[in-house]
Every structure is written in structure tokens, then in C-alpha cells.
Amino acid sequence: MHNQITTVTLFESKGVRNQFWAFSQVPLALFRLKDVPGLQFYKSMGSGGGKGFDFTPSFSTYCWLLVWENEDYANRFFNSNAYFLRYHTKAVGVKTLYLENVEAHGLWSGVKPFEKSADFKTDSKVVVLTRARIKTFKLIHFWTKVGRTAKELYKFAELEFAIGVGELPFIQQATLSIWKNPQAMKEYAYKDETHKNVIKLTRKHKWYSEELFARFVLKQAIVQKGLG
């Protein structure tokens, strides 16, 4: 049985020339990825500065989120696709997460990209993706009220990694976080007061024109040194 697989690739670049090239690929990647075999959904994104959640963008970290018909297509792409291999030469580090979806709610660009392909086990590492498009006329209100609350994630010892990424700064925002196990993720989601307050404010002020929430099992993480 061939289940859908999602990959998240983070590229780290150094040097003005390589960083400018990587920055230019945020929109250009969408054209280069359009006809890749087995690719069902794809997003090319930048990230926030600092630990990934600053208002100012990071010019060193970029992200691809790719949804594949099955893992064979993903492996073939990462082993032989000329565009990905060229990106590899421009980066100092490339990290790819293979994810199996457990649940997803909402839309991204008008579609439901993720199909259920796994269930949590007690020792599963959990990846959480939240994504929203903020209504333009509510941008100032949103950032004034919510600001940098995503940084509160880092007070949880069970959090292994987190980053803020997006297609458009300030408007289209996504948060990706990795948790040691499902229980740790639930502790944050259901008991953290800051997180619960943001959900309450979101429902009250209706900031988003589109939103999505998804949870995945982390199947594997591949870390490679780049050539840049």
C-alpha cells in the first residue's frame, strides 16, 4: 500500500550571493516544481528571523513543503531532481522531514492537501503545522494582539524544534513544531494559557480568511551538509 507522504525541507544558506539566490527562489520554485511527477501540492516559503518568529525575515532559511502521492516519488525527487540538487549546491545545510498525516482540518489555497496515512503511537514524534491567511484589513490588529506569542513555544522542554514560515510576510503565516511525543503536544495544545488565549481571540476577532491545522507522525529526518 502506497500512502501519501509530506516532506518539509529547510535550506540554510550563507554568503550574500547564495542568500540572494535562495531568496529569489521563493516565487521561482513554484514554476520549477509544477511538473514534478507524483507531486500533489507544493509551497515555497521564507522564514522569520531570530528563532524563526521575528517580524524581520531571515535571509538564510527557506522552506519547501511538498505533498507526494507516495514515498517512492519523494525519494526519486530528492535523489535525482536537477533543481533540488542545484539548490543543494547553494546551501550549507539541508534538512528534510518525512511526515505521515494523522489529522488535518481546514484549507490551504482553497484545497485540502493532506490525506490521513498514519496514527499516533505513544512514542511517536509529532509534527504540528498551523497555517493561516490573515485578512488584510485586520493585519495591524492581529499583530498588535498576538505579536510574538509563538515564541512561547520555547518554554516547553518537550519541544524539539519550531519555526515560523510563510509565503508572504505578515499575511500568510505558518508555524511548524516538532514534539517528543503526542502527550507533550497535547499538554501544549490544551493546557497552555497563551495558546488557548490566541485561539479565543481568533474566534472573537475572525482574523483569518483561510486557516489550516495538521498533525503528523515524524517518520524520518534526513540532515545533509550542503555544498554552498
mmCIF file of N, CA, C and O in Angstrom, residues 146-224:
data_model
loop_
_atom_site.group_PDB
_atom_site.id
_atom_site.type_symbol
_atom_site.label_atom_id
_atom_site.label_comp_id
_atom_site.label_asym_id
_atom_site.label_seq_id
_atom_site.Cartn_x
_atom_site.Cartn_y
_atom_site.Cartn_z
ATOM 1 N N VAL A 146 -1.533 39.589 18.944
ATOM 2 C CA VAL A 146 -0.848 38.306 19.037
ATOM 3 C C VAL A 146 0.663 38.490 19.103
ATOM 4 O O VAL A 146 1.355 37.843 19.884
ATOM 5 N N GLY A 147 1.164 39.407 18.271
ATOM 6 C CA GLY A 147 2.588 39.712 18.284
ATOM 7 C C GLY A 147 3.452 38.486 18.201
ATOM 8 O O GLY A 147 3.367 37.699 17.274
ATOM 9 N N ARG A 148 4.277 38.266 19.216
ATOM 10 C CA ARG A 148 5.279 37.212 19.157
ATOM 11 C C ARG A 148 4.952 36.029 20.068
ATOM 12 O O ARG A 148 5.843 35.388 20.602
ATOM 13 N N THR A 149 3.676 35.767 20.235
ATOM 14 C CA THR A 149 3.299 34.703 21.173
ATOM 15 C C THR A 149 3.830 33.342 20.761
ATOM 16 O O THR A 149 3.955 32.449 21.602
ATOM 17 N N ALA A 150 4.138 33.151 19.479
ATOM 18 C CA ALA A 150 4.683 31.864 19.045
ATOM 19 C C ALA A 150 5.983 31.546 19.756
ATOM 20 O O ALA A 150 6.344 30.378 19.930
ATOM 21 N N LYS A 151 6.701 32.564 20.200
ATOM 22 C CA LYS A 151 7.955 32.337 20.910
ATOM 23 C C LYS A 151 7.735 31.622 22.246
ATOM 24 O O LYS A 151 8.660 31.065 22.826
ATOM 25 N N GLU A 152 6.487 31.657 22.732
ATOM 26 C CA GLU A 152 6.166 30.970 23.980
ATOM 27 C C GLU A 152 6.384 29.461 23.864
ATOM 28 O O GLU A 152 6.539 28.769 24.869
ATOM 29 N N LEU A 153 6.415 28.958 22.632
ATOM 30 C CA LEU A 153 6.666 27.536 22.422
ATOM 31 C C LEU A 153 7.953 27.082 23.103
ATOM 32 O O LEU A 153 8.057 25.961 23.606
ATOM 33 N N TYR A 154 8.945 27.965 23.128
ATOM 34 C CA TYR A 154 10.273 27.559 23.567
ATOM 35 C C TYR A 154 10.380 27.321 25.075
ATOM 36 O O TYR A 154 11.399 26.838 25.545
ATOM 37 N N LYS A 155 9.334 27.632 25.810
ATOM 38 C CA LYS A 155 9.405 27.366 27.250
ATOM 39 C C LYS A 155 9.087 25.899 27.562
ATOM 40 O O LYS A 155 9.221 25.469 28.700
ATOM 41 N N PHE A 156 8.685 25.134 26.541
ATOM 42 C CA PHE A 156 8.349 23.725 26.739
ATOM 43 C C PHE A 156 9.572 22.854 26.448
ATOM 44 O O PHE A 156 10.075 22.830 25.327
ATOM 45 N N ALA A 157 10.018 22.117 27.453
ATOM 46 C CA ALA A 157 11.204 21.275 27.300
ATOM 47 C C ALA A 157 10.989 20.165 26.273
ATOM 48 O O ALA A 157 11.945 19.684 25.656
ATOM 49 N N GLU A 158 9.740 19.762 26.084
ATOM 50 C CA GLU A 158 9.444 18.657 25.164
ATOM 51 C C GLU A 158 9.432 19.101 23.713
ATOM 52 O O GLU A 158 9.294 18.292 22.803
ATOM 53 N N LEU A 159 9.565 20.417 23.487
ATOM 54 C CA LEU A 159 9.633 20.929 22.123
ATOM 55 C C LEU A 159 11.037 20.698 21.578
ATOM 56 O O LEU A 159 12.024 21.111 22.178
ATOM 57 N N GLU A 160 11.131 20.043 20.436
ATOM 58 C CA GLU A 160 12.441 19.764 19.847
ATOM 59 C C GLU A 160 12.849 20.806 18.818
ATOM 60 O O GLU A 160 14.032 21.066 18.618
ATOM 61 N N PHE A 161 11.868 21.409 18.154
ATOM 62 C CA PHE A 161 12.177 22.382 17.101
ATOM 63 C C PHE A 161 10.910 23.151 16.767
ATOM 64 O O PHE A 161 9.811 22.617 16.828
ATOM 65 N N ALA A 162 11.073 24.414 16.387
ATOM 66 C CA ALA A 162 9.932 25.202 15.913
ATOM 67 C C ALA A 162 10.438 26.316 15.014
ATOM 68 O O ALA A 162 11.537 26.846 15.207
ATOM 69 N N ILE A 163 9.638 26.661 14.020
ATOM 70 C CA ILE A 163 9.997 27.752 13.118
ATOM 71 C C ILE A 163 8.725 28.353 12.525
ATOM 72 O O ILE A 163 7.726 27.656 12.331
ATOM 73 N N GLY A 164 8.777 29.643 12.273
ATOM 74 C CA GLY A 164 7.695 30.316 11.573
ATOM 75 C C GLY A 164 8.078 30.508 10.116
ATOM 76 O O GLY A 164 9.168 31.007 9.821
ATOM 77 N N VAL A 165 7.214 30.068 9.215
ATOM 78 C CA VAL A 165 7.470 30.203 7.780
ATOM 79 C C VAL A 165 6.245 30.811 7.117
ATOM 80 O O VAL A 165 5.179 30.904 7.718
ATOM 81 N N GLY A 166 6.398 31.230 5.855
ATOM 82 C CA GLY A 166 5.248 31.794 5.174
ATOM 83 C C GLY A 166 5.521 32.125 3.728
ATOM 84 O O GLY A 166 6.666 32.336 3.328
ATOM 85 N N GLU A 167 4.436 32.164 2.953
ATOM 86 C CA GLU A 167 4.532 32.524 1.538
ATOM 87 C C GLU A 167 4.660 34.035 1.370
ATOM 88 O O GLU A 167 5.375 34.515 0.490
ATOM 89 N N LEU A 168 3.950 34.779 2.211
ATOM 90 C CA LEU A 168 4.013 36.237 2.186
ATOM 91 C C LEU A 168 4.232 36.744 3.605
ATOM 92 O O LEU A 168 3.471 36.381 4.505
ATOM 93 N N PRO A 169 5.250 37.575 3.839
ATOM 94 C CA PRO A 169 5.488 38.094 5.200
ATOM 95 C C PRO A 169 4.258 38.806 5.746
ATOM 96 O O PRO A 169 3.579 39.526 5.014
ATOM 97 N N PHE A 170 3.970 38.580 7.007
ATOM 98 C CA PHE A 170 2.885 39.242 7.752
ATOM 99 C C PHE A 170 1.486 38.754 7.375
ATOM 100 O O PHE A 170 0.581 38.798 8.189
ATOM 101 N N ILE A 171 1.277 38.303 6.129
ATOM 102 C CA ILE A 171 -0.079 37.977 5.667
ATOM 103 C C ILE A 171 -0.349 36.484 5.736
ATOM 104 O O ILE A 171 -1.366 36.048 6.270
ATOM 105 N N GLN A 172 0.544 35.673 5.174
ATOM 106 C CA GLN A 172 0.370 34.223 5.168
ATOM 107 C C GLN A 172 1.409 33.616 6.093
ATOM 108 O O GLN A 172 2.593 33.590 5.774
ATOM 109 N N GLN A 173 0.951 33.140 7.224
ATOM 110 C CA GLN A 173 1.836 32.685 8.288
ATOM 111 C C GLN A 173 1.617 31.205 8.586
ATOM 112 O O GLN A 173 0.482 30.736 8.631
ATOM 113 N N ALA A 174 2.715 30.490 8.805
ATOM 114 C CA ALA A 174 2.627 29.088 9.207
ATOM 115 C C ALA A 174 3.647 28.817 10.308
ATOM 116 O O ALA A 174 4.727 29.420 10.314
ATOM 117 N N THR A 175 3.292 27.946 11.226
ATOM 118 C CA THR A 175 4.210 27.537 12.288
ATOM 119 C C THR A 175 4.381 26.026 12.216
ATOM 120 O O THR A 175 3.398 25.286 12.147
ATOM 121 N N LEU A 176 5.630 25.590 12.230
ATOM 122 C CA LEU A 176 5.955 24.177 12.222
ATOM 123 C C LEU A 176 6.678 23.856 13.521
ATOM 124 O O LEU A 176 7.648 24.518 13.878
ATOM 125 N N SER A 177 6.192 22.860 14.256
ATOM 126 C CA SER A 177 6.835 22.493 15.525
ATOM 127 C C SER A 177 6.941 20.976 15.630
ATOM 128 O O SER A 177 6.088 20.243 15.130
ATOM 129 N N ILE A 178 8.024 20.526 16.287
ATOM 130 C CA ILE A 178 8.262 19.090 16.488
ATOM 131 C C ILE A 178 8.266 18.804 17.984
ATOM 132 O O ILE A 178 9.004 19.449 18.744
ATOM 133 N N TRP A 179 7.460 17.819 18.405
ATOM 134 C CA TRP A 179 7.307 17.467 19.811
ATOM 135 C C TRP A 179 7.775 16.035 20.052
ATOM 136 O O TRP A 179 7.667 15.176 19.177
ATOM 137 N N LYS A 180 8.278 15.771 21.256
ATOM 138 C CA LYS A 180 8.869 14.474 21.562
ATOM 139 C C LYS A 180 7.875 13.328 21.511
ATOM 140 O O LYS A 180 8.219 12.196 21.202
ATOM 141 N N ASN A 181 6.601 13.615 21.827
ATOM 142 C CA ASN A 181 5.575 12.576 21.796
ATOM 143 C C ASN A 181 4.197 13.234 21.791
ATOM 144 O O ASN A 181 4.076 14.444 22.025
ATOM 145 N N PRO A 182 3.136 12.465 21.520
ATOM 146 C CA PRO A 182 1.792 13.046 21.471
ATOM 147 C C PRO A 182 1.357 13.713 22.774
ATOM 148 O O PRO A 182 0.678 14.739 22.758
ATOM 149 N N GLN A 183 1.750 13.140 23.922
ATOM 150 C CA GLN A 183 1.350 13.711 25.205
ATOM 151 C C GLN A 183 1.916 15.099 25.387
ATOM 152 O O GLN A 183 1.232 16.018 25.864
ATOM 153 N N ALA A 184 3.170 15.301 25.003
ATOM 154 C CA ALA A 184 3.798 16.619 25.119
ATOM 155 C C ALA A 184 3.081 17.636 24.260
ATOM 156 O O ALA A 184 2.838 18.775 24.679
ATOM 157 N N MET A 185 2.716 17.232 23.056
ATOM 158 C CA MET A 185 1.986 18.126 22.157
ATOM 159 C C MET A 185 0.624 18.502 22.732
ATOM 160 O O MET A 185 0.207 19.664 22.681
ATOM 161 N N LYS A 186 -0.059 17.526 23.333
ATOM 162 C CA LYS A 186 -1.378 17.797 23.907
ATOM 163 C C LYS A 186 -1.291 18.719 25.124
ATOM 164 O O LYS A 186 -2.164 19.550 25.344
ATOM 165 N N GLU A 187 -0.226 18.564 25.911
ATOM 166 C CA GLU A 187 -0.027 19.437 27.069
ATOM 167 C C GLU A 187 0.008 20.901 26.623
ATOM 168 O O GLU A 187 -0.569 21.776 27.252
ATOM 169 N N TYR A 188 0.721 21.134 25.532
ATOM 170 C CA TYR A 188 0.804 22.499 24.999
ATOM 171 C C TYR A 188 -0.530 22.944 24.402
ATOM 172 O O TYR A 188 -1.036 24.025 24.713
ATOM 173 N N ALA A 189 -1.109 22.108 23.567
ATOM 174 C CA ALA A 189 -2.305 22.498 22.831
ATOM 175 C C ALA A 189 -3.502 22.778 23.732
ATOM 176 O O ALA A 189 -4.279 23.705 23.470
ATOM 177 N N TYR A 190 -3.654 21.983 24.793
ATOM 178 C CA TYR A 190 -4.870 22.070 25.589
ATOM 179 C C TYR A 190 -4.696 22.734 26.952
ATOM 180 O O TYR A 190 -5.686 23.099 27.586
ATOM 181 N N LYS A 191 -3.454 22.902 27.405
ATOM 182 C CA LYS A 191 -3.265 23.442 28.751
ATOM 183 C C LYS A 191 -2.520 24.773 28.805
ATOM 184 O O LYS A 191 -2.615 25.490 29.800
ATOM 185 N N ASP A 192 -1.772 25.114 27.759
ATOM 186 C CA ASP A 192 -1.004 26.354 27.790
ATOM 187 C C ASP A 192 -1.949 27.551 27.651
ATOM 188 O O ASP A 192 -2.713 27.661 26.688
ATOM 189 N N GLU A 193 -1.887 28.468 28.622
ATOM 190 C CA GLU A 193 -2.823 29.598 28.657
ATOM 191 C C GLU A 193 -2.611 30.553 27.494
ATOM 192 O O GLU A 193 -3.580 31.102 26.932
ATOM 193 N N THR A 194 -1.360 30.795 27.109
ATOM 194 C CA THR A 194 -1.095 31.695 25.986
ATOM 195 C C THR A 194 -1.699 31.152 24.700
ATOM 196 O O THR A 194 -2.351 31.876 23.950
ATOM 197 N N HIS A 195 -1.508 29.863 24.466
ATOM 198 C CA HIS A 195 -2.048 29.233 23.268
ATOM 199 C C HIS A 195 -3.570 29.277 23.267
ATOM 200 O O HIS A 195 -4.201 29.596 22.246
ATOM 201 N N LYS A 196 -4.168 28.971 24.413
ATOM 202 C CA LYS A 196 -5.635 28.984 24.497
ATOM 203 C C LYS A 196 -6.183 30.392 24.287
ATOM 204 O O LYS A 196 -7.240 30.575 23.678
ATOM 205 N N ASN A 197 -5.446 31.392 24.764
ATOM 206 C CA ASN A 197 -5.883 32.781 24.605
ATOM 207 C C ASN A 197 -5.875 33.203 23.141
ATOM 208 O O ASN A 197 -6.779 33.909 22.671
ATOM 209 N N VAL A 198 -4.848 32.776 22.401
ATOM 210 C CA VAL A 198 -4.785 33.108 20.972
ATOM 211 C C VAL A 198 -5.975 32.495 20.228
ATOM 212 O O VAL A 198 -6.588 33.146 19.383
ATOM 213 N N ILE A 199 -6.318 31.254 20.558
ATOM 214 C CA ILE A 199 -7.466 30.604 19.916
ATOM 215 C C ILE A 199 -8.749 31.369 20.222
ATOM 216 O O ILE A 199 -9.592 31.606 19.352
ATOM 217 N N LYS A 200 -8.880 31.791 21.475
ATOM 218 C CA LYS A 200 -10.067 32.541 21.893
ATOM 219 C C LYS A 200 -10.164 33.864 21.129
ATOM 220 O O LYS A 200 -11.236 34.249 20.632
ATOM 221 N N LEU A 201 -9.047 34.580 21.023
ATOM 222 C CA LEU A 201 -9.022 35.862 20.304
ATOM 223 C C LEU A 201 -9.301 35.674 18.818
ATOM 224 O O LEU A 201 -9.975 36.493 18.194
ATOM 225 N N THR A 202 -8.786 34.601 18.268
ATOM 226 C CA THR A 202 -9.004 34.320 16.848
ATOM 227 C C THR A 202 -10.481 34.129 16.555
ATOM 228 O O THR A 202 -11.019 34.661 15.574
ATOM 229 N N ARG A 203 -11.153 33.380 17.412
ATOM 230 C CA ARG A 203 -12.599 33.156 17.215
ATOM 231 C C ARG A 203 -13.389 34.445 17.392
ATOM 232 O O ARG A 203 -14.352 34.717 16.675
ATOM 233 N N LYS A 204 -12.942 35.263 18.329
ATOM 234 C CA LYS A 204 -13.648 36.507 18.615
ATOM 235 C C LYS A 204 -13.506 37.526 17.485
ATOM 236 O O LYS A 204 -14.485 38.150 17.056
ATOM 237 N N HIS A 205 -12.266 37.696 16.991
ATOM 238 C CA HIS A 205 -11.994 38.763 16.028
ATOM 239 C C HIS A 205 -12.020 38.312 14.570
ATOM 240 O O HIS A 205 -11.972 39.146 13.676
ATOM 241 N N LYS A 206 -12.080 37.005 14.334
ATOM 242 C CA LYS A 206 -12.171 36.458 12.974
ATOM 243 C C LYS A 206 -11.089 37.059 12.066
ATOM 244 O O LYS A 206 -11.366 37.652 11.036
ATOM 245 N N TRP A 207 -9.844 36.870 12.477
ATOM 246 C CA TRP A 207 -8.711 37.453 11.768
ATOM 247 C C TRP A 207 -8.438 36.796 10.419
ATOM 248 O O TRP A 207 -7.888 37.417 9.526
ATOM 249 N N TYR A 208 -8.785 35.515 10.273
ATOM 250 C CA TYR A 208 -8.300 34.751 9.127
ATOM 251 C C TYR A 208 -9.341 34.621 8.014
ATOM 252 O O TYR A 208 -10.516 34.391 8.271
ATOM 253 N N SER A 209 -8.849 34.700 6.785
ATOM 254 C CA SER A 209 -9.714 34.397 5.640
ATOM 255 C C SER A 209 -9.603 32.920 5.271
ATOM 256 O O SER A 209 -10.461 32.382 4.565
ATOM 257 N N GLU A 210 -8.523 32.276 5.746
ATOM 258 C CA GLU A 210 -8.319 30.852 5.498
ATOM 259 C C GLU A 210 -7.367 30.320 6.563
ATOM 260 O O GLU A 210 -6.416 30.999 6.952
ATOM 261 N N GLU A 211 -7.621 29.115 7.056
ATOM 262 C CA GLU A 211 -6.707 28.545 8.048
ATOM 263 C C GLU A 211 -6.678 27.023 7.935
ATOM 264 O O GLU A 211 -7.604 26.403 7.404
ATOM 265 N N LEU A 212 -5.583 26.458 8.432
ATOM 266 C CA LEU A 212 -5.386 25.012 8.372
ATOM 267 C C LEU A 212 -4.599 24.559 9.590
ATOM 268 O O LEU A 212 -3.700 25.265 10.067
ATOM 269 N N PHE A 213 -4.948 23.382 10.074
ATOM 270 C CA PHE A 213 -4.258 22.786 11.221
ATOM 271 C C PHE A 213 -4.020 21.315 10.894
ATOM 272 O O PHE A 213 -4.943 20.616 10.462
ATOM 273 N N ALA A 214 -2.790 20.849 11.056
ATOM 274 C CA ALA A 214 -2.491 19.450 10.737
ATOM 275 C C ALA A 214 -1.486 18.884 11.738
ATOM 276 O O ALA A 214 -0.608 19.595 12.232
ATOM 277 N N ARG A 215 -1.632 17.576 12.003
ATOM 278 C CA ARG A 215 -0.702 16.860 12.877
ATOM 279 C C ARG A 215 -0.158 15.658 12.117
ATOM 280 O O ARG A 215 -0.911 14.939 11.452
ATOM 281 N N PHE A 216 1.140 15.442 12.276
ATOM 282 C CA PHE A 216 1.813 14.371 11.547
ATOM 283 C C PHE A 216 2.672 13.527 12.485
ATOM 284 O O PHE A 216 3.128 14.005 13.522
ATOM 285 N N VAL A 217 2.926 12.295 12.071
ATOM 286 C CA VAL A 217 3.980 11.481 12.665
ATOM 287 C C VAL A 217 5.265 11.791 11.898
ATOM 288 O O VAL A 217 5.278 11.818 10.662
ATOM 289 N N LEU A 218 6.344 12.046 12.633
ATOM 290 C CA LEU A 218 7.643 12.232 12.001
ATOM 291 C C LEU A 218 8.226 10.858 11.687
ATOM 292 O O LEU A 218 8.660 10.129 12.579
ATOM 293 N N LYS A 219 8.244 10.502 10.427
ATOM 294 C CA LYS A 219 8.726 9.185 10.014
ATOM 295 C C LYS A 219 10.250 9.133 10.005
ATOM 296 O O LYS A 219 10.853 8.187 10.499
ATOM 297 N N GLN A 220 10.858 10.159 9.434
ATOM 298 C CA GLN A 220 12.318 10.225 9.449
ATOM 299 C C GLN A 220 12.768 11.651 9.160
ATOM 300 O O GLN A 220 12.026 12.437 8.571
ATOM 301 N N ALA A 221 13.972 11.968 9.587
ATOM 302 C CA ALA A 221 14.580 13.273 9.321
ATOM 303 C C ALA A 221 15.947 13.034 8.700
ATOM 304 O O ALA A 221 16.765 12.291 9.251
ATOM 305 N N ILE A 222 16.184 13.638 7.544
ATOM 306 C CA ILE A 222 17.445 13.472 6.839
ATOM 307 C C ILE A 222 18.183 14.814 6.857
ATOM 308 O O ILE A 222 17.667 15.819 6.353
ATOM 309 N N VAL A 223 19.355 14.825 7.462
ATOM 310 C CA VAL A 223 20.166 16.044 7.555
ATOM 311 C C VAL A 223 21.408 15.867 6.691
ATOM 312 O O VAL A 223 22.144 14.875 6.829
ATOM 313 N N GLN A 224 21.620 16.810 5.790
ATOM 314 C CA GLN A 224 22.754 16.738 4.877
ATOM 315 C C GLN A 224 23.544 18.040 4.914
ATOM 316 O O GLN A 224 22.973 19.121 5.079
#
